[in-house]
mmCIF file of C-alpha atoms in Angstrom:
data_model
loop_
_atom_site.group_PDB
_atom_site.id
_atom_site.type_symbol
_atom_site.label_atom_id
_atom_site.label_comp_id
_atom_site.label_asym_id
_atom_site.label_seq_id
_atom_site.Cartn_x
_atom_site.Cartn_y
_atom_site.Cartn_z
ATOM 1 C CA MET O 1 -38.356 -12.046 -22.635
ATOM 2 C CA GLN O 2 -38.298 -9.841 -20.306
ATOM 3 C CA SER O 3 -36.866 -5.815 -21.578
ATOM 4 C CA LYS O 4 -33.124 -5.281 -21.059
ATOM 5 C CA SER O 5 -33.450 -2.156 -19.128
ATOM 6 C CA LEU O 6 -34.548 -5.327 -16.589
ATOM 7 C CA SER O 7 -31.221 -6.447 -16.449
ATOM 8 C CA LEU O 8 -28.573 -2.857 -16.309
ATOM 9 C CA ALA O 9 -27.141 -2.489 -12.892
ATOM 10 C CA PRO O 10 -29.209 -1.432 -9.927
ATOM 11 C CA ALA O 11 -26.910 2.433 -10.203
ATOM 12 C CA VAL O 12 -27.823 2.818 -13.749
ATOM 13 C CA ALA O 13 -31.545 2.089 -13.298
ATOM 14 C CA LEU O 14 -31.587 4.851 -10.138
ATOM 15 C CA PHE O 15 -29.110 7.405 -12.640
ATOM 16 C CA PRO O 16 -30.894 7.452 -15.615
ATOM 17 C CA GLY O 17 -28.385 9.812 -17.595
ATOM 18 C CA LEU O 18 -25.700 7.170 -17.071
ATOM 19 C CA LYS O 19 -28.039 4.756 -19.466
ATOM 20 C CA PRO O 20 -26.470 4.861 -23.075
ATOM 21 C CA PRO O 21 -26.537 6.763 -25.149
ATOM 22 C CA HIS O 22 -26.045 9.779 -22.107
ATOM 23 C CA LYS O 23 -22.391 7.707 -21.417
ATOM 24 C CA THR O 24 -20.358 5.908 -23.844
ATOM 25 C CA LEU O 25 -19.149 2.424 -23.119
ATOM 26 C CA LEU O 26 -15.904 3.168 -22.774
ATOM 27 C CA PHE O 27 -17.031 5.002 -19.949
ATOM 28 C CA HIS O 28 -18.935 2.302 -18.316
ATOM 29 C CA GLN O 29 -15.783 0.185 -18.459
ATOM 30 C CA ILE O 30 -13.359 2.351 -17.673
ATOM 31 C CA CYS O 31 -16.692 2.329 -13.789
ATOM 32 C CA VAL O 32 -16.271 -1.494 -13.689
ATOM 33 C CA LEU O 33 -12.650 -1.104 -14.212
ATOM 34 C CA VAL O 34 -12.154 1.690 -10.979
ATOM 35 C CA ILE O 35 -15.049 0.263 -8.502
ATOM 36 C CA THR O 36 -13.419 -2.944 -8.755
ATOM 37 C CA PHE O 37 -9.932 -2.197 -8.413
ATOM 38 C CA LEU O 38 -11.292 -0.262 -5.441
ATOM 39 C CA ALA O 39 -13.406 -3.002 -3.548
ATOM 40 C CA TYR O 40 -10.421 -5.933 -4.487
ATOM 41 C CA ALA O 41 -8.078 -3.003 -2.186
ATOM 42 C CA SER O 42 -10.148 -2.241 -0.100
ATOM 43 C CA PHE O 43 -11.505 -6.113 0.594
ATOM 44 C CA HIS O 44 -7.188 -6.767 0.735
ATOM 45 C CA ALA O 45 -6.269 -3.887 2.386
ATOM 46 C CA SER O 46 -8.707 -5.383 5.665
ATOM 47 C CA ARG O 47 -5.774 -8.215 6.055
ATOM 48 C CA LYS O 48 -3.148 -5.953 7.459
ATOM 49 C CA PRO O 49 -4.749 -4.721 11.071
ATOM 50 C CA PRO O 50 -4.841 -8.039 12.531
ATOM 51 C CA SER O 51 -0.849 -8.158 11.670
ATOM 52 C CA ILE O 52 -0.192 -4.697 12.802
ATOM 53 C CA VAL O 53 -1.993 -4.918 16.305
ATOM 54 C CA LYS O 54 0.196 -8.264 16.687
ATOM 55 C CA SER O 55 2.388 -5.860 18.104
ATOM 56 C CA VAL O 56 0.349 -4.275 20.714
ATOM 57 C CA LEU O 57 -1.112 -7.110 22.071
ATOM 58 C CA GLY O 58 1.201 -9.596 22.487
ATOM 59 C CA PRO O 59 4.023 -10.521 24.294
ATOM 60 C CA THR O 60 6.330 -8.087 26.122
ATOM 61 C CA ILE O 61 9.237 -7.364 24.028
ATOM 62 C CA PRO O 62 12.307 -7.668 25.412
ATOM 63 C CA SER O 63 14.230 -3.876 26.252
ATOM 64 C CA ASN O 64 17.622 -4.423 25.548
ATOM 65 C CA SER O 65 17.643 -2.203 22.805
ATOM 66 C CA THR O 66 19.561 1.069 22.606
ATOM 67 C CA GLN O 67 16.323 2.819 22.457
ATOM 68 C CA VAL O 68 14.275 2.026 25.518
ATOM 69 C CA SER O 69 12.464 5.575 25.179
ATOM 70 C CA ASN O 70 10.024 3.771 22.300
ATOM 71 C CA LEU O 71 8.723 1.348 25.040
ATOM 72 C CA SER O 72 5.103 2.459 26.436
ATOM 73 C CA SER O 73 3.210 1.080 29.067
ATOM 74 C CA ASN O 74 0.987 -0.519 26.476
ATOM 75 C CA ASP O 75 4.029 -2.719 26.214
ATOM 76 C CA THR O 76 3.450 -4.980 28.217
ATOM 77 C CA GLY O 77 0.686 -6.394 25.713
ATOM 78 C CA TRP O 78 -2.999 -7.518 26.622
ATOM 79 C CA PRO O 79 -4.403 -10.385 28.564
ATOM 80 C CA PRO O 80 -4.535 -13.506 27.071
ATOM 81 C CA PHE O 81 -2.207 -12.919 24.153
ATOM 82 C CA ASN O 82 0.557 -11.460 27.236
ATOM 83 C CA GLY O 83 1.687 -14.595 28.248
ATOM 84 C CA THR O 84 4.037 -17.204 27.161
ATOM 85 C CA GLY O 85 1.428 -19.071 25.708
ATOM 86 C CA GLY O 86 0.245 -15.400 23.880
ATOM 87 C CA THR O 87 1.770 -16.599 20.489
ATOM 88 C CA HIS O 88 0.077 -19.228 20.224
ATOM 89 C CA ARG O 89 -3.236 -17.359 20.520
ATOM 90 C CA LEU O 90 -2.857 -14.726 17.988
ATOM 91 C CA GLY O 91 -2.079 -17.794 15.458
ATOM 92 C CA GLU O 92 -5.165 -18.971 16.368
ATOM 93 C CA LEU O 93 -7.402 -15.876 15.827
ATOM 94 C CA ASP O 94 -5.364 -15.985 12.200
ATOM 95 C CA LEU O 95 -6.779 -19.464 11.896
ATOM 96 C CA ALA O 96 -9.831 -18.663 12.314
ATOM 97 C CA PHE O 97 -10.742 -15.936 10.214
ATOM 98 C CA LEU O 98 -8.717 -17.832 7.052
ATOM 99 C CA ILE O 99 -10.166 -21.241 7.371
ATOM 100 C CA SER O 100 -13.638 -19.645 6.873
ATOM 101 C CA TYR O 101 -11.837 -17.856 3.771
ATOM 102 C CA SER O 102 -10.860 -21.320 2.527
ATOM 103 C CA ILE O 103 -13.857 -22.874 2.358
ATOM 104 C CA GLY O 104 -15.552 -20.042 0.926
ATOM 105 C CA MET O 105 -12.794 -20.653 -1.995
ATOM 106 C CA TYR O 106 -14.182 -24.111 -2.568
ATOM 107 C CA LEU O 107 -17.663 -23.359 -1.820
ATOM 108 C CA ALA O 108 -18.311 -19.960 -4.121
ATOM 109 C CA GLU O 109 -17.428 -21.214 -7.368
ATOM 110 C CA ASN O 110 -18.767 -24.813 -7.595
ATOM 111 C CA VAL O 111 -19.610 -22.683 -11.741
ATOM 112 C CA GLN O 112 -23.064 -21.125 -9.667
ATOM 113 C CA LYS O 113 -26.116 -22.350 -11.772
ATOM 114 C CA VAL O 114 -27.026 -19.303 -12.381
ATOM 115 C CA GLU O 115 -27.307 -18.772 -16.928
ATOM 116 C CA SER O 116 -27.873 -16.063 -18.996
ATOM 117 C CA GLU O 117 -30.385 -16.851 -22.301
ATOM 118 C CA GLU O 118 -27.301 -17.184 -24.453
ATOM 119 C CA ALA O 119 -25.703 -19.321 -22.629
ATOM 120 C CA LYS O 120 -28.743 -21.726 -22.531
ATOM 121 C CA LEU O 121 -28.716 -21.873 -25.960
ATOM 122 C CA ILE O 122 -24.907 -22.717 -26.369
ATOM 123 C CA GLU O 123 -25.285 -24.980 -24.044
ATOM 124 C CA SER O 124 -28.244 -26.790 -25.947
ATOM 125 C CA ASP O 125 -26.525 -26.309 -29.201
ATOM 126 C CA ASN O 126 -23.217 -28.150 -27.736
ATOM 127 C CA SER O 127 -23.914 -29.833 -24.296
ATOM 128 C CA LYS O 128 -20.798 -31.470 -24.164
ATOM 129 C CA SER O 129 -18.164 -28.383 -24.515
ATOM 130 C CA SER O 130 -20.762 -26.677 -22.627
ATOM 131 C CA SER O 131 -21.365 -28.521 -20.111
ATOM 132 C CA ALA O 132 -19.894 -27.952 -16.071
ATOM 133 C CA ILE O 133 -16.704 -30.017 -15.344
ATOM 134 C CA GLY O 134 -16.690 -31.779 -11.674
ATOM 135 C CA PHE O 135 -14.533 -30.913 -8.939
ATOM 136 C CA LEU O 136 -13.211 -34.632 -8.754
ATOM 137 C CA GLU O 137 -13.169 -33.878 -13.360
ATOM 138 C CA ALA O 138 -10.579 -31.005 -12.042
ATOM 139 C CA TRP O 139 -8.262 -32.712 -9.914
ATOM 140 C CA LYS O 140 -7.062 -35.041 -12.816
ATOM 141 C CA LEU O 141 -6.892 -32.136 -14.639
ATOM 142 C CA PRO O 142 -2.373 -32.079 -16.009
ATOM 143 C CA GLY O 143 -1.306 -29.531 -13.478
ATOM 144 C CA VAL O 144 -3.681 -28.778 -11.185
ATOM 145 C CA ALA O 145 -2.275 -31.341 -8.426
ATOM 146 C CA PRO O 146 1.067 -30.203 -8.769
ATOM 147 C CA PHE O 147 -0.045 -26.053 -9.031
ATOM 148 C CA ALA O 148 -2.700 -26.634 -6.582
ATOM 149 C CA PHE O 149 0.049 -28.078 -3.609
ATOM 150 C CA CYS O 150 2.851 -25.860 -4.756
ATOM 151 C CA LEU O 151 0.344 -22.922 -3.603
ATOM 152 C CA PHE O 152 -0.796 -24.443 -0.721
ATOM 153 C CA PHE O 153 2.983 -23.671 0.345
ATOM 154 C CA SER O 154 3.432 -20.825 -1.509
ATOM 155 C CA LYS O 155 0.873 -19.369 0.398
ATOM 156 C CA LEU O 156 1.750 -20.239 3.555
ATOM 157 C CA VAL O 157 4.690 -18.463 3.880
ATOM 158 C CA ALA O 158 3.238 -15.140 1.646
ATOM 159 C CA TYR O 159 0.343 -15.120 4.597
ATOM 160 C CA THR O 160 2.834 -15.521 7.884
ATOM 161 C CA PHE O 161 4.395 -12.765 6.247
ATOM 162 C CA LEU O 162 1.069 -10.448 5.507
ATOM 163 C CA TYR O 163 0.356 -11.837 8.951
ATOM 164 C CA TRP O 164 3.395 -11.580 11.480
ATOM 165 C CA LEU O 165 5.694 -9.372 9.849
ATOM 166 C CA PRO O 166 5.296 -5.964 11.731
ATOM 167 C CA PHE O 167 5.166 -8.366 14.830
ATOM 168 C CA TYR O 168 8.262 -10.118 14.122
ATOM 169 C CA ILE O 169 10.192 -5.987 13.165
ATOM 170 C CA ARG O 170 8.671 -4.690 16.365
ATOM 171 C CA HIS O 171 10.405 -8.040 18.100
ATOM 172 C CA THR O 172 13.387 -7.591 16.255
ATOM 173 C CA ALA O 173 15.760 -4.304 16.610
ATOM 174 C CA VAL O 174 17.213 -2.740 13.989
ATOM 175 C CA ALA O 175 20.516 -1.433 14.486
ATOM 176 C CA GLY O 176 19.825 -2.254 17.942
ATOM 177 C CA VAL O 177 16.873 0.652 18.154
ATOM 178 C CA THR O 178 13.640 -0.645 18.487
ATOM 179 C CA ILE O 179 10.539 -0.447 16.300
ATOM 180 C CA SER O 180 6.857 1.793 17.245
ATOM 181 C CA HIS O 181 4.078 0.279 16.615
ATOM 182 C CA LYS O 182 3.606 2.611 13.271
ATOM 183 C CA THR O 183 7.151 2.497 11.868
ATOM 184 C CA ALA O 184 6.570 -1.319 12.241
ATOM 185 C CA GLY O 185 3.253 -1.517 10.390
ATOM 186 C CA LEU O 186 4.465 0.854 8.072
ATOM 187 C CA LEU O 187 8.158 -0.662 7.540
ATOM 188 C CA SER O 188 6.475 -4.026 6.448
ATOM 189 C CA THR O 189 4.375 -2.580 3.718
ATOM 190 C CA ILE O 190 7.897 -2.157 2.099
ATOM 191 C CA PHE O 191 7.660 -6.666 1.648
ATOM 192 C CA ASP O 192 4.132 -6.409 -0.186
ATOM 193 C CA ILE O 193 5.344 -3.226 -2.621
ATOM 194 C CA GLY O 194 8.109 -5.814 -3.767
ATOM 195 C CA GLY O 195 5.231 -8.670 -3.658
ATOM 196 C CA VAL O 196 3.745 -6.311 -6.617
ATOM 197 C CA LEU O 197 6.603 -5.826 -8.429
ATOM 198 C CA GLY O 198 7.229 -9.369 -8.013
ATOM 199 C CA GLY O 199 3.870 -10.406 -9.397
ATOM 200 C CA ILE O 200 4.143 -8.324 -12.167
ATOM 201 C CA THR O 201 7.998 -9.548 -13.044
ATOM 202 C CA ALA O 202 6.748 -13.406 -13.063
ATOM 203 C CA GLY O 203 4.066 -12.965 -15.005
ATOM 204 C CA PHE O 204 6.124 -10.999 -17.946
ATOM 205 C CA ILE O 205 8.749 -13.651 -17.611
ATOM 206 C CA SER O 206 6.714 -16.550 -17.810
ATOM 207 C CA ASP O 207 4.541 -14.886 -20.825
ATOM 208 C CA MET O 208 8.282 -14.384 -22.499
ATOM 209 C CA ILE O 209 9.573 -17.947 -22.431
ATOM 210 C CA GLU O 210 6.011 -19.190 -21.552
ATOM 211 C CA ALA O 211 6.499 -21.450 -18.889
ATOM 212 C CA ARG O 212 4.831 -21.326 -15.895
ATOM 213 C CA ALA O 213 6.351 -23.858 -13.425
ATOM 214 C CA ILE O 214 9.902 -23.206 -14.594
ATOM 215 C CA THR O 215 9.341 -18.838 -14.202
ATOM 216 C CA SER O 216 7.545 -20.230 -10.343
ATOM 217 C CA ILE O 217 10.552 -22.949 -9.567
ATOM 218 C CA LEU O 218 13.250 -19.444 -10.487
ATOM 219 C CA PHE O 219 11.278 -17.379 -7.963
ATOM 220 C CA LEU O 220 11.091 -20.125 -5.169
ATOM 221 C CA PHE O 221 14.561 -21.518 -5.383
ATOM 222 C CA LEU O 222 15.492 -17.919 -5.494
ATOM 223 C CA SER O 223 14.051 -16.837 -2.334
ATOM 224 C CA ILE O 224 15.313 -19.216 -0.167
ATOM 225 C CA PRO O 225 18.916 -17.238 -0.458
ATOM 226 C CA ALA O 226 16.450 -14.345 0.568
ATOM 227 C CA LEU O 227 15.312 -15.464 3.513
ATOM 228 C CA VAL O 228 18.237 -16.734 4.519
ATOM 229 C CA LEU O 229 19.953 -13.081 4.485
ATOM 230 C CA TYR O 230 16.859 -11.313 5.297
ATOM 231 C CA ARG O 231 16.992 -13.444 9.230
ATOM 232 C CA ALA O 232 20.891 -13.196 9.146
ATOM 233 C CA PHE O 233 21.677 -9.294 7.914
ATOM 234 C CA GLY O 234 18.408 -7.857 8.583
ATOM 235 C CA SER O 235 18.696 -5.741 12.046
ATOM 236 C CA ILE O 236 21.949 -4.904 10.616
ATOM 237 C CA SER O 237 20.485 -1.385 9.421
ATOM 238 C CA MET O 238 17.319 0.350 8.360
ATOM 239 C CA LEU O 239 18.717 0.339 4.195
ATOM 240 C CA THR O 240 19.773 -3.405 4.928
ATOM 241 C CA ASN O 241 16.277 -3.957 6.280
ATOM 242 C CA ILE O 242 14.552 -2.281 3.610
ATOM 243 C CA ALA O 243 16.113 -4.393 0.630
ATOM 244 C CA LEU O 244 16.176 -7.592 1.542
ATOM 245 C CA MET O 245 12.200 -7.225 2.580
ATOM 246 C CA PHE O 246 11.914 -5.956 -0.527
ATOM 247 C CA LEU O 247 13.552 -8.548 -2.429
ATOM 248 C CA SER O 248 12.033 -11.025 -0.343
ATOM 249 C CA GLY O 249 8.582 -10.106 -1.014
ATOM 250 C CA PHE O 250 9.157 -10.164 -4.637
ATOM 251 C CA LEU O 251 10.526 -13.465 -4.963
ATOM 252 C CA VAL O 252 8.175 -14.767 -2.109
ATOM 253 C CA ASN O 253 5.053 -13.564 -3.838
ATOM 254 C CA GLY O 254 5.569 -13.447 -7.476
ATOM 255 C CA PRO O 255 4.853 -17.698 -8.087
ATOM 256 C CA TYR O 256 2.034 -16.844 -5.064
ATOM 257 C CA SER O 257 0.642 -14.438 -8.220
ATOM 258 C CA LEU O 258 1.533 -15.811 -11.287
ATOM 259 C CA ILE O 259 -0.616 -19.064 -9.773
ATOM 260 C CA THR O 260 -3.713 -17.369 -8.365
ATOM 261 C CA THR O 261 -4.246 -15.886 -11.969
ATOM 262 C CA ALA O 262 -2.026 -17.086 -15.030
ATOM 263 C CA VAL O 263 -1.895 -20.419 -13.860
ATOM 264 C CA ALA O 264 -5.471 -21.159 -12.976
ATOM 265 C CA ALA O 265 -6.836 -19.484 -16.065
ATOM 266 C CA ASP O 266 -4.505 -21.774 -18.070
ATOM 267 C CA LEU O 267 -5.522 -24.886 -16.696
ATOM 268 C CA GLY O 268 -9.066 -24.518 -16.973
ATOM 269 C CA THR O 269 -9.120 -23.947 -20.519
ATOM 270 C CA GLN O 270 -6.367 -26.172 -21.400
ATOM 271 C CA SER O 271 -6.839 -28.511 -24.589
ATOM 272 C CA LEU O 272 -7.353 -31.956 -22.360
ATOM 273 C CA ASN O 273 -10.157 -30.202 -21.366
ATOM 274 C CA GLY O 274 -11.953 -29.959 -24.562
ATOM 275 C CA GLY O 275 -11.186 -26.222 -24.801
ATOM 276 C CA ASN O 276 -14.217 -25.392 -21.868
ATOM 277 C CA SER O 277 -13.833 -22.406 -20.311
ATOM 278 C CA ARG O 278 -16.673 -23.475 -17.599
ATOM 279 C CA ALA O 279 -13.776 -25.674 -16.224
ATOM 280 C CA LEU O 280 -11.881 -22.517 -15.350
ATOM 281 C CA ALA O 281 -14.400 -21.166 -11.664
ATOM 282 C CA THR O 282 -13.404 -25.087 -10.790
ATOM 283 C CA VAL O 283 -10.162 -25.177 -11.525
ATOM 284 C CA THR O 284 -9.260 -21.596 -9.807
ATOM 285 C CA ALA O 285 -11.525 -22.748 -6.440
ATOM 286 C CA ILE O 286 -9.717 -25.862 -6.399
ATOM 287 C CA ILE O 287 -6.496 -24.274 -6.884
ATOM 288 C CA ASP O 288 -6.835 -21.120 -4.324
ATOM 289 C CA GLY O 289 -9.132 -23.177 -1.763
ATOM 290 C CA THR O 290 -5.971 -25.376 -1.636
ATOM 291 C CA GLY O 291 -3.290 -22.710 -1.121
ATOM 292 C CA SER O 292 -5.859 -20.888 1.478
ATOM 293 C CA VAL O 293 -5.381 -23.806 3.400
ATOM 294 C CA GLY O 294 -1.754 -23.277 3.538
ATOM 295 C CA ALA O 295 -2.500 -19.871 3.929
ATOM 296 C CA ALA O 296 -4.404 -20.718 7.135
ATOM 297 C CA LEU O 297 -1.812 -23.114 8.802
ATOM 298 C CA GLY O 298 0.906 -20.925 8.171
ATOM 299 C CA PRO O 299 0.039 -17.834 10.342
ATOM 300 C CA LEU O 300 -0.882 -20.900 12.957
ATOM 301 C CA LEU O 301 1.750 -22.808 13.147
ATOM 302 C CA ALA O 302 4.506 -19.209 13.190
ATOM 303 C CA GLY O 303 2.338 -18.241 16.440
ATOM 304 C CA TYR O 304 3.452 -21.547 17.944
ATOM 305 C CA ILE O 305 6.902 -21.750 16.456
ATOM 306 C CA SER O 306 8.067 -18.210 17.523
ATOM 307 C CA THR O 307 8.169 -19.401 21.380
ATOM 308 C CA ARG O 308 11.236 -21.547 19.779
ATOM 309 C CA GLY O 309 12.766 -18.252 18.351
ATOM 310 C CA TRP O 310 12.622 -16.826 15.135
ATOM 311 C CA ASN O 311 15.218 -19.457 13.473
ATOM 312 C CA SER O 312 12.653 -21.834 13.653
ATOM 313 C CA VAL O 313 10.018 -20.051 12.175
ATOM 314 C CA PHE O 314 12.325 -18.638 9.227
ATOM 315 C CA PHE O 315 13.762 -22.472 9.104
ATOM 316 C CA MET O 316 9.779 -23.777 8.697
ATOM 317 C CA LEU O 317 9.196 -21.368 5.580
ATOM 318 C CA ILE O 318 12.372 -22.255 4.633
ATOM 319 C CA LEU O 319 11.322 -26.116 4.034
ATOM 320 C CA SER O 320 7.769 -24.807 2.840
ATOM 321 C CA ILE O 321 9.825 -22.757 0.012
ATOM 322 C CA PHE O 322 11.624 -26.227 -0.937
ATOM 323 C CA PHE O 323 8.639 -28.463 -1.269
ATOM 324 C CA ALA O 324 6.636 -25.360 -3.216
ATOM 325 C CA GLY O 325 9.360 -26.385 -5.843
ATOM 326 C CA LEU O 326 9.467 -30.047 -5.569
ATOM 327 C CA PHE O 327 5.771 -30.287 -6.532
ATOM 328 C CA LEU O 328 6.639 -28.387 -10.309
ATOM 329 C CA ILE O 329 9.514 -30.297 -10.859
ATOM 330 C CA ARG O 330 7.575 -32.784 -13.073
ATOM 331 C CA VAL O 331 6.060 -30.055 -14.186
ATOM 332 C CA ALA O 332 9.205 -27.809 -15.269
ATOM 333 C CA ARG O 333 10.846 -31.434 -17.364
ATOM 334 C CA THR O 334 7.519 -31.221 -19.303
ATOM 335 C CA GLU O 335 7.774 -27.564 -20.463
ATOM 336 C CA ILE O 336 11.538 -27.708 -20.576
ATOM 337 C CA ARG O 337 11.229 -31.658 -23.723
ATOM 338 C CA GLU O 338 8.276 -28.962 -24.785
ATOM 339 C CA LYS O 339 10.661 -26.492 -25.262
ATOM 340 C CA LEU O 340 13.867 -28.352 -27.003
ATOM 341 C CA SER O 341 11.731 -30.433 -28.903
ATOM 342 C CA GLY O 342 10.086 -26.964 -30.327
ATOM 343 C CA LYS O 343 6.470 -27.611 -29.767
#
């Protein structure tokens, strides 16, 4: 049997001072948490620049605002993105990036065959409970398909905002003033901040009432009037724009964050699957992978539909939210019946 020192992380092997008993278990747990957070935050931060440069690369913005001094020679855009089909090309770039992410989500976790010796011993003792679940079998688990397709439309909306919001802000004068590229990028982070708090709130509410579908539907249907208000009144003043953008991010990203975390964990370890925790990776891949397909299509559709006007884009987003809520109605009814029956 190989010695335990060979299974240590490379950094621990390179720096003997990090090995026990020089450092406590708590020290290593904190290190893992910090490093994981920084890696994850850096990965997600890499998605922001493509959304900000859209306003620089894209078609010329209309100079009908009261503050034309913000416009520079670079506001004419750059080929091939500054023509009549410039937004189409920008949407296609988003599709190229996001569709590869979606495919990777389906393939990366489908359950991986690397196992520790302890896992092999457990499998030999109880092969049925520890055996991996198939891809098609995971689709048949109760709740997987509805939440997967709900996430498809939820991420379609969330990623459309992620990749097009700075462009929209730049091309929509706030209080008659054209916002600069830098300000548009900074202002769009308000939507992301609202999304972070919305995800936390959605998780807290769902834990409190123990009803994931009801919580998701609540956030989804409330986000429809929020988007209508943002489109109609977001350009009145900077304060109104920030408030409505925060509210929209809070409600739009709440269900998306909830489904990719708590819901996936619940469905992957539900009792109808015998409590098989090894189904978790497959269920997570299905749900997040399906959602990522929507994430890839949303920015692409926005690139094409925006040529007809931003009202058409918002109509597409509202319709997507409506479909996302429809997929969860049956699951929500089941949760309500369970609550009423006292289960």
